[in-house]
CSV table of C-alpha atoms in Angstrom, one decimal:
chain,number,residue,atom,x,y,z
A,1,MET,CA,0.4,23.0,-16.3
A,2,ALA,CA,-2.6,21.2,-15.8
A,3,THR,CA,-6.2,22.1,-16.6
A,4,GLY,CA,-9.3,20.5,-17.5
A,5,ASP,CA,-12.2,19.0,-15.6
A,6,VAL,CA,-11.9,17.6,-11.9
A,7,LYS,CA,-14.3,15.6,-10.3
A,8,LEU,CA,-14.0,13.7,-7.1
A,9,LEU,CA,-16.6,11.2,-6.4
A,10,GLY,CA,-16.9,10.6,-2.5
A,11,ALA,CA,-18.5,11.2,0.8
A,12,GLY,CA,-17.4,14.0,3.4
A,13,ALA,CA,-17.3,11.4,6.3
A,14,SER,CA,-14.8,9.4,4.6
A,15,PRO,CA,-11.3,9.8,5.8
A,16,TYR,CA,-10.0,8.5,2.5
A,17,VAL,CA,-11.8,11.1,0.7
A,18,ASN,CA,-10.9,13.9,3.0
A,19,ARG,CA,-7.2,12.9,1.9
A,20,VAL,CA,-7.8,13.8,-1.7
A,21,GLN,CA,-9.9,17.0,-0.7
A,22,ILE,CA,-6.6,18.2,1.2
A,23,ALA,CA,-4.3,17.5,-1.7
A,24,LEU,CA,-6.6,19.2,-3.9
A,25,ASN,CA,-6.8,22.2,-1.4
A,26,ILE,CA,-3.1,22.3,-1.2
A,27,LYS,CA,-2.7,22.7,-4.9
A,28,SER,CA,-5.4,25.5,-4.9
A,29,GLU,CA,-7.5,23.2,-7.3
A,30,ASN,CA,-11.1,23.8,-8.2
A,31,TYR,CA,-13.2,20.6,-8.3
A,32,GLU,CA,-16.7,19.2,-8.5
A,33,PHE,CA,-17.8,17.2,-5.7
A,34,LEU,CA,-20.2,14.5,-6.3
A,35,GLU,CA,-21.8,13.2,-3.0
A,36,GLU,CA,-22.2,9.4,-3.0
A,37,LYS,CA,-25.1,8.4,-0.6
A,38,LEU,CA,-24.3,6.2,2.6
A,39,GLY,CA,-25.1,3.0,1.9
A,40,SER,CA,-25.5,3.0,-2.1
A,41,LYS,CA,-23.2,3.1,-4.8
A,42,SER,CA,-23.8,5.1,-7.8
A,43,GLU,CA,-23.6,3.8,-11.6
A,44,LEU,CA,-20.8,6.4,-12.0
A,45,LEU,CA,-18.8,4.9,-9.3
A,46,LEU,CA,-19.3,1.3,-10.3
A,47,LYS,CA,-18.3,2.3,-13.7
A,48,SER,CA,-15.3,4.5,-12.5
A,49,ASN,CA,-14.1,2.0,-10.0
A,50,PRO,CA,-14.9,-1.6,-11.3
A,51,ILE,CA,-12.3,-3.6,-9.2
A,52,HIS,CA,-12.9,-1.9,-5.7
A,53,LYS,CA,-16.1,-0.3,-6.1
A,54,LYS,CA,-15.1,2.0,-3.5
A,55,ILE,CA,-14.6,6.0,-2.9
A,56,PRO,CA,-12.7,8.2,-3.4
A,57,VAL,CA,-12.3,8.4,-7.2
A,58,LEU,CA,-10.9,11.4,-8.8
A,59,ILE,CA,-12.1,11.7,-12.4
A,60,HIS,CA,-9.5,14.3,-14.2
A,61,ASP,CA,-10.6,14.9,-17.9
A,62,ASP,CA,-13.0,11.8,-17.7
A,63,LYS,CA,-10.0,9.5,-16.6
A,64,PRO,CA,-10.6,7.8,-13.1
A,65,ILE,CA,-7.9,7.3,-10.6
A,66,CYS,CA,-8.8,5.1,-7.7
A,67,GLU,CA,-7.2,4.5,-4.2
A,68,SER,CA,-6.8,7.4,-2.0
A,69,LEU,CA,-2.9,7.4,-1.5
A,70,VAL,CA,-2.5,6.7,-5.4
A,71,ILE,CA,-4.7,9.7,-6.1
A,72,VAL,CA,-2.8,12.0,-3.8
A,73,GLN,CA,0.7,11.1,-5.5
A,74,TYR,CA,-1.3,11.6,-8.8
A,75,ILE,CA,-2.4,15.1,-7.8
A,76,ASP,CA,1.2,16.1,-6.6
A,77,ASP,CA,2.5,14.5,-10.0
A,78,VAL,CA,0.1,16.6,-12.1
A,79,TRP,CA,-0.1,20.2,-10.3
A,80,THR,CA,3.5,20.8,-10.0
A,81,SER,CA,3.3,24.6,-9.5
A,82,GLY,CA,1.2,24.4,-6.5
A,83,PRO,CA,3.5,23.3,-3.1
A,84,SER,CA,4.8,19.8,-3.1
A,85,ILE,CA,3.1,17.3,-1.4
A,86,LEU,CA,5.9,14.4,-1.4
A,87,PRO,CA,9.2,15.5,0.0
A,88,SER,CA,12.0,16.3,-2.6
A,89,ASP,CA,14.5,13.7,-1.3
A,90,PRO,CA,14.0,10.0,-2.4
A,91,TYR,CA,14.9,8.4,1.3
A,92,ASP,CA,12.6,10.9,2.8
A,93,ARG,CA,9.7,10.0,0.3
A,94,ALA,CA,10.6,6.3,0.9
A,95,ILE,CA,10.0,7.0,4.6
A,96,ALA,CA,6.7,8.9,4.1
A,97,ARG,CA,5.6,6.1,2.2
A,98,PHE,CA,6.5,3.6,4.6
A,99,TRP,CA,4.6,5.4,7.5
A,100,ALA,CA,1.4,6.1,5.4
A,101,ALA,CA,1.1,2.3,4.6
A,102,TYR,CA,1.7,1.6,8.3
A,103,VAL,CA,-1.3,3.8,9.0
A,104,ASP,CA,-3.6,2.5,6.5
A,105,ASP,CA,-2.5,-1.4,7.0
A,106,LYS,CA,-1.4,-1.5,10.7
A,107,TRP,CA,-3.0,1.5,12.8
A,108,TYR,CA,-6.2,2.3,11.3
A,109,PRO,CA,-7.5,-1.5,11.3
A,110,LEU,CA,-7.0,-1.3,15.1
A,111,MET,CA,-9.5,1.7,15.4
A,112,LYS,CA,-12.2,-0.8,13.4
A,113,GLU,CA,-11.3,-3.2,15.9
A,114,LEU,CA,-12.2,-1.0,18.7
A,115,TRP,CA,-15.8,-0.2,17.0
A,116,MET,CA,-16.5,-3.9,16.7
A,117,ALA,CA,-15.0,-5.0,19.9
A,118,GLU,CA,-17.6,-6.8,22.3
A,119,GLY,CA,-17.3,-6.5,26.1
A,120,GLU,CA,-14.7,-4.8,28.5
A,121,GLU,CA,-11.7,-7.0,27.8
A,122,ALA,CA,-11.7,-6.8,24.0
A,123,ARG,CA,-12.2,-3.0,24.2
A,124,ALA,CA,-9.1,-2.6,26.4
A,125,ALA,CA,-7.1,-4.7,24.5
A,126,ALA,CA,-7.9,-2.9,21.5
A,127,ILE,CA,-7.3,0.6,23.3
A,128,GLU,CA,-4.0,-0.6,24.4
A,129,LYS,CA,-2.8,-1.5,20.8
A,130,ILE,CA,-3.9,1.6,19.6
A,131,GLY,CA,-1.9,3.6,22.1
A,132,GLU,CA,1.3,1.4,21.3
A,133,GLY,CA,0.7,2.4,17.6
A,134,LEU,CA,0.5,5.9,18.4
A,135,VAL,CA,3.5,5.8,20.4
A,136,VAL,CA,5.4,4.3,17.4
A,137,LEU,CA,3.8,7.2,15.2
A,138,GLU,CA,4.8,9.6,18.0
A,139,GLU,CA,8.7,8.4,17.4
A,140,ALA,CA,8.0,8.6,13.7
A,141,PHE,CA,7.0,12.1,13.8
A,142,VAL,CA,10.2,13.3,15.6
A,143,LYS,CA,12.1,11.6,13.1
A,144,CYS,CA,10.1,13.0,10.0
A,145,SER,CA,9.4,16.5,11.4
A,146,LYS,CA,13.0,17.0,12.4
A,147,GLY,CA,12.0,19.6,14.5
A,148,LYS,CA,9.6,21.6,12.5
A,149,ALA,CA,5.6,21.7,12.4
A,150,PHE,CA,4.7,18.9,10.3
A,151,PHE,CA,5.7,15.2,9.3
A,152,GLY,CA,6.4,16.9,6.1
A,153,GLY,CA,8.5,19.8,7.5
A,154,ASP,CA,7.2,23.6,7.4
A,155,SER,CA,4.1,22.8,5.8
A,156,ILE,CA,1.5,19.8,5.3
A,157,GLY,CA,3.0,16.7,3.4
A,158,PHE,CA,2.0,13.1,2.4
A,159,LEU,CA,2.3,11.7,5.7
A,160,ASP,CA,0.5,14.2,7.5
A,161,ILE,CA,-2.4,13.8,5.0
A,162,ALA,CA,-2.4,10.1,5.3
A,163,PHE,CA,-2.6,10.1,9.2
A,164,GLY,CA,-4.2,13.4,9.7
A,165,SER,CA,-7.1,12.3,7.6
A,166,PHE,CA,-8.0,10.1,10.7
A,167,LEU,CA,-8.4,12.7,13.0
A,168,GLY,CA,-12.0,13.2,12.9
A,169,TRP,CA,-12.9,9.6,13.4
A,170,LEU,CA,-10.1,9.7,16.5
A,171,LYS,CA,-12.1,12.5,18.1
A,172,VAL,CA,-15.4,10.7,17.8
A,173,THR,CA,-14.0,7.7,19.1
A,174,GLU,CA,-12.6,9.4,22.2
A,175,LYS,CA,-15.9,11.4,22.7
A,176,MET,CA,-17.9,8.4,22.4
A,177,GLY,CA,-16.0,6.2,24.5
A,178,GLU,CA,-15.2,9.2,26.8
A,179,MET,CA,-11.4,8.3,27.0
A,180,GLN,CA,-8.3,9.7,25.4
A,181,LEU,CA,-6.5,7.9,22.8
A,182,LEU,CA,-4.2,10.8,21.6
A,183,SER,CA,-2.6,12.1,25.2
A,184,GLU,CA,-0.3,14.6,26.1
A,185,ALA,CA,1.6,12.2,28.6
A,186,LYS,CA,2.4,9.4,25.9
A,187,THR,CA,2.3,11.5,22.9
A,188,PRO,CA,2.8,15.1,23.4
A,189,ASN,CA,4.1,16.0,19.9
A,190,LEU,CA,1.2,14.2,18.0
A,191,VAL,CA,-1.1,16.2,20.2
A,192,GLU,CA,0.3,19.6,19.1
A,193,TRP,CA,0.7,18.2,15.8
A,194,ALA,CA,-2.9,17.2,15.6
A,195,GLU,CA,-4.0,20.8,16.5
A,196,ARG,CA,-1.8,22.3,13.8
A,197,PHE,CA,-2.8,20.0,11.2
A,198,CYS,CA,-6.6,20.6,11.7
A,199,CYS,CA,-6.2,24.4,11.7
A,200,ASP,CA,-4.3,24.4,8.5
A,201,ASP,CA,-6.0,26.1,5.7
A,202,ALA,CA,-6.1,23.3,3.6
A,203,VAL,CA,-7.6,21.0,6.1
A,204,LYS,CA,-9.9,23.3,8.3
A,205,ASP,CA,-13.1,23.1,5.9
A,206,VAL,CA,-12.7,19.6,5.2
A,207,PHE,CA,-13.9,17.4,8.2
A,208,PRO,CA,-17.2,17.6,8.9
A,209,LYS,CA,-17.9,18.5,12.4
A,210,THR,CA,-17.5,15.9,15.5
A,211,GLU,CA,-21.5,16.0,16.1
A,212,LYS,CA,-22.2,15.3,12.5
A,213,LEU,CA,-19.8,12.2,12.3
A,214,ILE,CA,-21.2,11.1,15.5
A,215,GLU,CA,-24.4,11.2,13.9
A,216,ILE,CA,-23.3,9.2,10.9
A,217,PHE,CA,-21.2,6.4,13.6
A,218,LYS,CA,-24.7,5.9,15.1
A,219,ILE,CA,-26.6,5.2,12.0
A,220,MET,CA,-23.5,2.9,10.8
A,221,GLN,CA,-23.5,1.2,13.9
A,222,ALA,CA,-27.2,0.4,13.9
A,223,ARG,CA,-26.6,-1.2,10.4
A,224,ALA,CA,-23.6,-3.1,10.8
A,225,LYS,CA,-21.4,-1.9,13.8
A,226,ALA,CA,-18.8,0.0,11.8
A,227,PRO,CA,-18.0,3.3,10.4
A,228,PRO,CA,-17.0,4.2,6.9
A,229,SER,CA,-14.2,1.6,5.9
A,230,ASN,CA,-13.9,2.7,2.3
B,1,MET,CA,32.5,7.8,-3.6
B,2,ALA,CA,31.2,4.5,-3.9
B,3,ASP,CA,27.6,3.7,-3.1
B,4,GLU,CA,27.2,0.8,-0.6
B,5,VAL,CA,24.1,-1.0,-1.0
B,6,VAL,CA,22.9,-4.1,1.0
B,7,LEU,CA,19.7,-6.2,0.7
B,8,LEU,CA,18.5,-8.2,3.3
B,9,ASN,CA,16.7,-11.0,1.3
B,10,SER,CA,15.2,-14.5,1.3
B,11,TRP,CA,16.0,-16.5,-1.7
B,12,ALA,CA,12.3,-17.6,-2.3
B,13,SER,CA,10.6,-14.6,-1.7
B,14,PRO,CA,8.8,-13.0,-4.4
B,15,PHE,CA,9.0,-9.6,-2.5
B,16,GLY,CA,12.8,-9.8,-2.4
B,17,SER,CA,13.1,-10.6,-6.0
B,18,ARG,CA,11.2,-7.6,-7.1
B,19,VAL,CA,14.3,-5.6,-5.4
B,20,ARG,CA,16.7,-7.7,-7.0
B,21,ILE,CA,14.9,-7.1,-10.4
B,22,ALA,CA,14.9,-3.5,-9.9
B,23,LEU,CA,18.6,-3.2,-9.1
B,24,ALA,CA,19.6,-5.4,-12.1
B,25,GLU,CA,17.6,-3.3,-14.4
B,26,LYS,CA,19.7,-0.1,-13.1
B,27,GLY,CA,23.0,-1.8,-12.9
B,28,VAL,CA,23.4,-1.4,-9.4
B,29,LYS,CA,26.2,-3.6,-7.4
B,30,TYR,CA,25.0,-4.8,-4.1
B,31,GLU,CA,25.8,-7.1,-1.5
B,32,ILE,CA,23.1,-9.9,-0.5
B,33,LYS,CA,22.7,-11.1,3.4
B,34,GLU,CA,20.4,-14.2,3.2
B,35,GLU,CA,18.0,-14.4,6.0
B,36,ASP,CA,16.7,-17.4,7.7
B,37,LEU,CA,13.0,-16.3,8.1
B,38,PHE,CA,12.7,-18.6,11.2
B,39,ASN,CA,15.8,-17.2,12.9
B,40,LYS,CA,16.0,-13.4,12.0
B,41,SER,CA,19.2,-11.8,12.2
B,42,PRO,CA,19.6,-8.9,14.9
B,43,LEU,CA,20.6,-6.5,11.6
B,44,LEU,CA,17.0,-7.4,10.5
B,45,LEU,CA,15.4,-6.8,13.4
B,46,THR,CA,17.1,-3.3,14.1
B,47,VAL,CA,16.5,-2.1,10.5
B,48,ASN,CA,13.0,-3.1,10.1
B,49,PRO,CA,11.8,-3.0,13.9
B,50,VAL,CA,8.1,-2.3,13.0
B,51,HIS,CA,7.6,-5.5,10.5
B,52,ASN,CA,10.8,-7.5,11.0
B,53,LYS,CA,10.4,-8.3,7.3
B,54,ILE,CA,12.4,-8.8,4.1
B,55,PRO,CA,13.2,-7.2,1.8
B,56,VAL,CA,15.2,-4.2,3.3
B,57,LEU,CA,17.4,-2.4,1.2
B,58,ILE,CA,20.1,-0.7,3.2
B,59,HIS,CA,21.7,2.5,1.2
B,60,ASN,CA,24.9,3.7,2.5
B,61,GLY,CA,23.6,2.9,5.8
B,62,LYS,CA,20.0,3.8,5.7
B,63,PRO,CA,17.3,1.3,5.7
B,64,ILE,CA,14.4,0.9,3.3
B,65,CYS,CA,11.5,-1.2,3.8
B,66,GLU,CA,8.5,-2.7,1.9
B,67,SER,CA,9.2,-4.0,-1.6
B,68,LEU,CA,7.2,-1.8,-3.7
B,69,ASN,CA,8.6,1.2,-1.8
B,70,ILE,CA,12.0,0.3,-2.2
B,71,VAL,CA,11.9,-0.4,-6.0
B,72,GLN,CA,10.4,3.3,-6.1
B,73,TYR,CA,13.2,4.3,-4.2
B,74,ILE,CA,15.6,2.8,-6.6
B,75,ASP,CA,13.9,4.0,-9.7
B,76,GLU,CA,14.3,7.6,-8.1
B,77,VAL,CA,17.8,7.5,-7.1
B,78,TRP,CA,19.2,5.7,-9.9
B,79,ARG,CA,17.7,7.7,-12.8
B,80,GLY,CA,20.1,7.3,-15.3
B,81,LYS,CA,19.1,4.1,-16.7
B,82,SER,CA,16.0,2.2,-17.5
B,83,PRO,CA,13.2,3.7,-15.9
B,84,LEU,CA,10.8,1.7,-14.1
B,85,LEU,CA,7.6,4.1,-13.6
B,86,PRO,CA,6.2,5.6,-16.4
B,87,SER,CA,6.6,9.2,-16.8
B,88,ASP,CA,3.1,10.0,-17.5
B,89,PRO,CA,1.4,10.8,-14.3
B,90,TYR,CA,-2.0,9.0,-15.1
B,91,GLN,CA,0.1,6.0,-16.3
B,92,ARG,CA,2.0,6.1,-13.5
B,93,ALA,CA,-1.0,6.1,-11.1
B,94,GLN,CA,-2.4,3.3,-13.2
B,95,ALA,CA,0.8,1.4,-12.2
B,96,ARG,CA,0.5,2.2,-8.4
B,97,PHE,CA,-3.1,1.4,-8.5
B,98,TRP,CA,-2.4,-2.2,-10.1
B,99,ALA,CA,0.8,-2.7,-7.7
B,100,ASP,CA,-1.5,-2.1,-4.9
B,101,PHE,CA,-3.9,-4.6,-6.1
B,102,ILE,CA,-1.5,-7.1,-6.8
B,103,ASP,CA,-0.1,-6.7,-3.0
B,104,LYS,CA,-3.6,-6.7,-1.5
B,105,LYS,CA,-4.7,-10.0,-3.4
B,106,ILE,CA,-2.2,-12.3,-4.7
B,107,TYR,CA,0.1,-13.4,-1.9
B,108,GLU,CA,-2.9,-13.9,0.6
B,109,THR,CA,-4.9,-15.9,-1.7
B,110,GLY,CA,-2.0,-17.9,-2.9
B,111,LYS,CA,-1.5,-19.1,0.8
B,112,LYS,CA,-4.9,-20.0,1.2
B,113,ILE,CA,-4.1,-22.5,-2.0
B,114,TRP,CA,-0.5,-23.8,-0.7
B,115,ARG,CA,-1.6,-23.8,3.0
B,116,GLY,CA,-5.3,-24.9,2.6
B,117,LYS,CA,-7.3,-27.7,1.7
B,118,GLY,CA,-11.2,-28.7,0.9
B,119,GLU,CA,-13.5,-25.9,0.4
B,120,GLN,CA,-11.2,-23.1,1.4
B,121,GLN,CA,-8.6,-24.1,-1.1
B,122,GLU,CA,-11.5,-24.4,-4.0
B,123,THR,CA,-12.7,-21.0,-3.3
B,124,ALA,CA,-9.2,-19.5,-3.2
B,125,LYS,CA,-8.4,-21.0,-6.4
B,126,LYS,CA,-11.4,-19.3,-8.2
B,127,GLU,CA,-10.4,-16.2,-6.6
B,128,LEU,CA,-6.9,-16.2,-7.8
B,129,ILE,CA,-8.0,-17.1,-11.6
B,130,GLU,CA,-10.0,-14.2,-11.2
B,131,ILE,CA,-7.4,-12.0,-10.3
B,132,PHE,CA,-5.1,-13.2,-13.0
B,133,LYS,CA,-7.8,-12.6,-15.3
B,134,LEU,CA,-8.4,-9.1,-14.3
B,135,LEU,CA,-4.2,-8.6,-14.8
B,136,GLU,CA,-4.4,-10.1,-18.2
B,137,GLY,CA,-7.3,-7.8,-19.3
B,138,GLU,CA,-5.0,-4.9,-18.0
B,139,LEU,CA,-2.0,-6.3,-19.8
B,140,GLY,CA,-4.1,-6.6,-22.9
B,141,ASP,CA,-2.2,-6.6,-26.0
B,142,LYS,CA,1.0,-4.9,-25.0
B,143,PRO,CA,4.3,-7.1,-24.4
B,144,TYR,CA,4.8,-5.8,-20.9
B,145,PHE,CA,2.3,-4.1,-18.5
B,146,GLY,CA,4.8,-1.3,-19.0
B,147,GLY,CA,3.8,-1.0,-22.7
B,148,ASN,CA,7.0,-1.7,-25.1
B,149,ASN,CA,9.2,-1.6,-22.1
B,150,PHE,CA,9.3,-3.6,-18.8
B,151,GLY,CA,8.5,-1.6,-16.0
B,152,PHE,CA,7.3,-1.3,-12.6
B,153,LEU,CA,4.1,-3.4,-12.8
B,154,ASP,CA,6.0,-6.1,-14.5
B,155,ILE,CA,8.5,-6.1,-11.6
B,156,ALA,CA,5.7,-6.3,-9.1
B,157,LEU,CA,4.1,-9.2,-10.6
B,158,VAL,CA,6.5,-11.4,-12.4
B,159,PRO,CA,8.4,-13.0,-9.1
B,160,PHE,CA,5.1,-14.7,-8.4
B,161,TYR,CA,5.6,-16.7,-11.3
B,162,SER,CA,7.9,-18.7,-9.3
B,163,ARG,CA,4.8,-19.7,-7.2
B,164,PHE,CA,2.9,-21.1,-10.2
B,165,TYR,CA,4.4,-24.6,-9.9
B,166,THR,CA,3.5,-24.7,-6.1
B,167,LEU,CA,0.2,-23.3,-6.4
B,168,GLU,CA,-0.6,-25.6,-9.5
B,169,THR,CA,0.9,-28.6,-7.4
B,170,THR,CA,-0.9,-27.7,-4.1
B,171,GLY,CA,-4.1,-26.8,-6.0
B,172,ASN,CA,-4.2,-29.5,-8.5
B,173,PHE,CA,-5.1,-27.0,-11.3
B,174,SER,CA,-3.6,-25.5,-14.2
B,175,ILE,CA,-3.0,-21.6,-14.4
B,176,GLU,CA,-1.6,-21.8,-17.9
B,177,ALA,CA,-4.9,-23.6,-19.2
B,178,GLU,CA,-7.0,-20.5,-17.8
B,179,CYS,CA,-4.7,-17.7,-18.2
B,180,PRO,CA,-2.4,-18.2,-21.3
B,181,LYS,CA,-1.7,-14.8,-21.9
B,182,LEU,CA,-0.4,-14.1,-18.7
B,183,VAL,CA,1.9,-17.0,-18.4
B,184,ALA,CA,3.1,-16.2,-21.9
B,185,TRP,CA,4.0,-12.6,-20.5
B,186,ALA,CA,5.9,-14.1,-17.7
B,187,LYS,CA,7.9,-16.3,-19.9
B,188,ARG,CA,8.8,-13.1,-22.1
B,189,CYS,CA,10.0,-11.2,-18.9
B,190,LEU,CA,12.1,-14.4,-18.2
B,191,GLU,CA,14.1,-13.4,-21.1
B,192,LYS,CA,15.6,-10.7,-19.7
B,193,GLU,CA,18.7,-11.4,-17.8
B,194,SER,CA,17.4,-8.9,-14.8
B,195,VAL,CA,14.5,-11.4,-14.1
B,196,SER,CA,16.2,-14.6,-15.1
B,197,LYS,CA,19.1,-14.2,-12.7
B,198,SER,CA,17.0,-13.5,-9.8
B,199,PHE,CA,14.3,-16.0,-10.2
B,200,PRO,CA,14.5,-19.2,-7.8
B,201,ASP,CA,13.8,-22.5,-9.3
B,202,PRO,CA,10.2,-23.3,-8.8
B,203,HIS,CA,10.9,-26.8,-7.7
B,204,LYS,CA,12.9,-25.7,-4.9
B,205,VAL,CA,10.3,-23.0,-4.0
B,206,TYR,CA,7.8,-25.9,-3.8
B,207,GLU,CA,10.0,-27.8,-1.4
B,208,PHE,CA,10.7,-24.5,0.7
B,209,VAL,CA,6.9,-24.1,0.9
B,210,LEU,CA,6.2,-27.7,2.0
B,211,LEU,CA,9.0,-27.1,4.5
B,212,VAL,CA,7.4,-23.9,5.6
B,213,ASN,CA,4.0,-25.7,6.1
B,214,LYS,CA,5.6,-28.3,8.1
B,215,LYS,CA,7.2,-25.9,10.3
B,216,LEU,CA,4.0,-24.2,10.9
B,217,GLY,CA,2.2,-27.6,11.5
B,218,ILE,CA,0.3,-27.4,8.6
B,219,GLN,CA,-0.8,-30.7,6.7
């Protein structure tokens, strides 16, 4: 049974930080949120994550853990009395990890490609690739959920957290681009899943409002043409 | 009921070696299907439609992809022997963090050395040595990254030792001179049968890399 001091270094607008918040909420674990200011890195961050210098960092009893998905697995390993985040079956765990890596390494970079795209042709190409990726994830959802509400089954799990954390920025992109990326026509299951995910108790107070994210997006675009990539 | 375990592999792949070492540590019998990466089999394209890459472990007909995923799967299924991940959650998180670091940095930087030239190659050489020094720091005075026992992080890194000859020859530098502790650790790992049996001949790997470069129209 884990007790002890839990601090989270992060910023509310970062989907990677949101992942950790959701995981801690699932475990009903209290924590101190240490907000990093946009555009600067605190001494504590640089000391706790000297390798990547990025948020989120979980500091548990003064020991830092870095990389959002490593942190989520750590939370699941430590707080064992709460609901499980990773599936119990080894094969299902491997599949959840596989798709989480796909989201991080293949799909989310396409969103960044869209934000940086110059000209209609580049934008259209990025939108098409994002759409294709979402169709792949729609198929993954059908296989993983096995007819239930979430990738993780009856309740939110590892892959729901990994992919769902990007829904805030997905909505911003849709609103600002006046387009639909997640559509009823092509990805009906994901549309419903997204609704359920965002309403879940562990998630609903975590994402900043879309308007707030749009504000932040505009600031970052003005600075370097891209929203948080850490 | 016997387990059916098949590994789709390529002999020179450090990622494939990770899986072979893990299976050997657990004493699991398996069949290898060697893939020609320039002519991928229909089976590979079927079991890994997303990435079309090796290694793929097929356990009783179910495919698992991505080498570190596969190693964790092997550790979770064959629990009886040689635990690979630490039992302590914090140590486990550290092992996963560094394995992720290795995956993000080493192969890509290595490619810039064995495929690159001029300034790009020089920059990549410096970067690689920095990465190896960070890993030496993490190793410290321990015999293995896992402590007294060979484990997950050792498995994640040691296959890249088979590429050192390639890196040093194409890059014209000595990794041992800059990172003696790391090389000593790699040699220690090679004393284990699970590692030595799946370790490709570094000279053959070098020839292979040159062949691939030629096919890709490099140099």
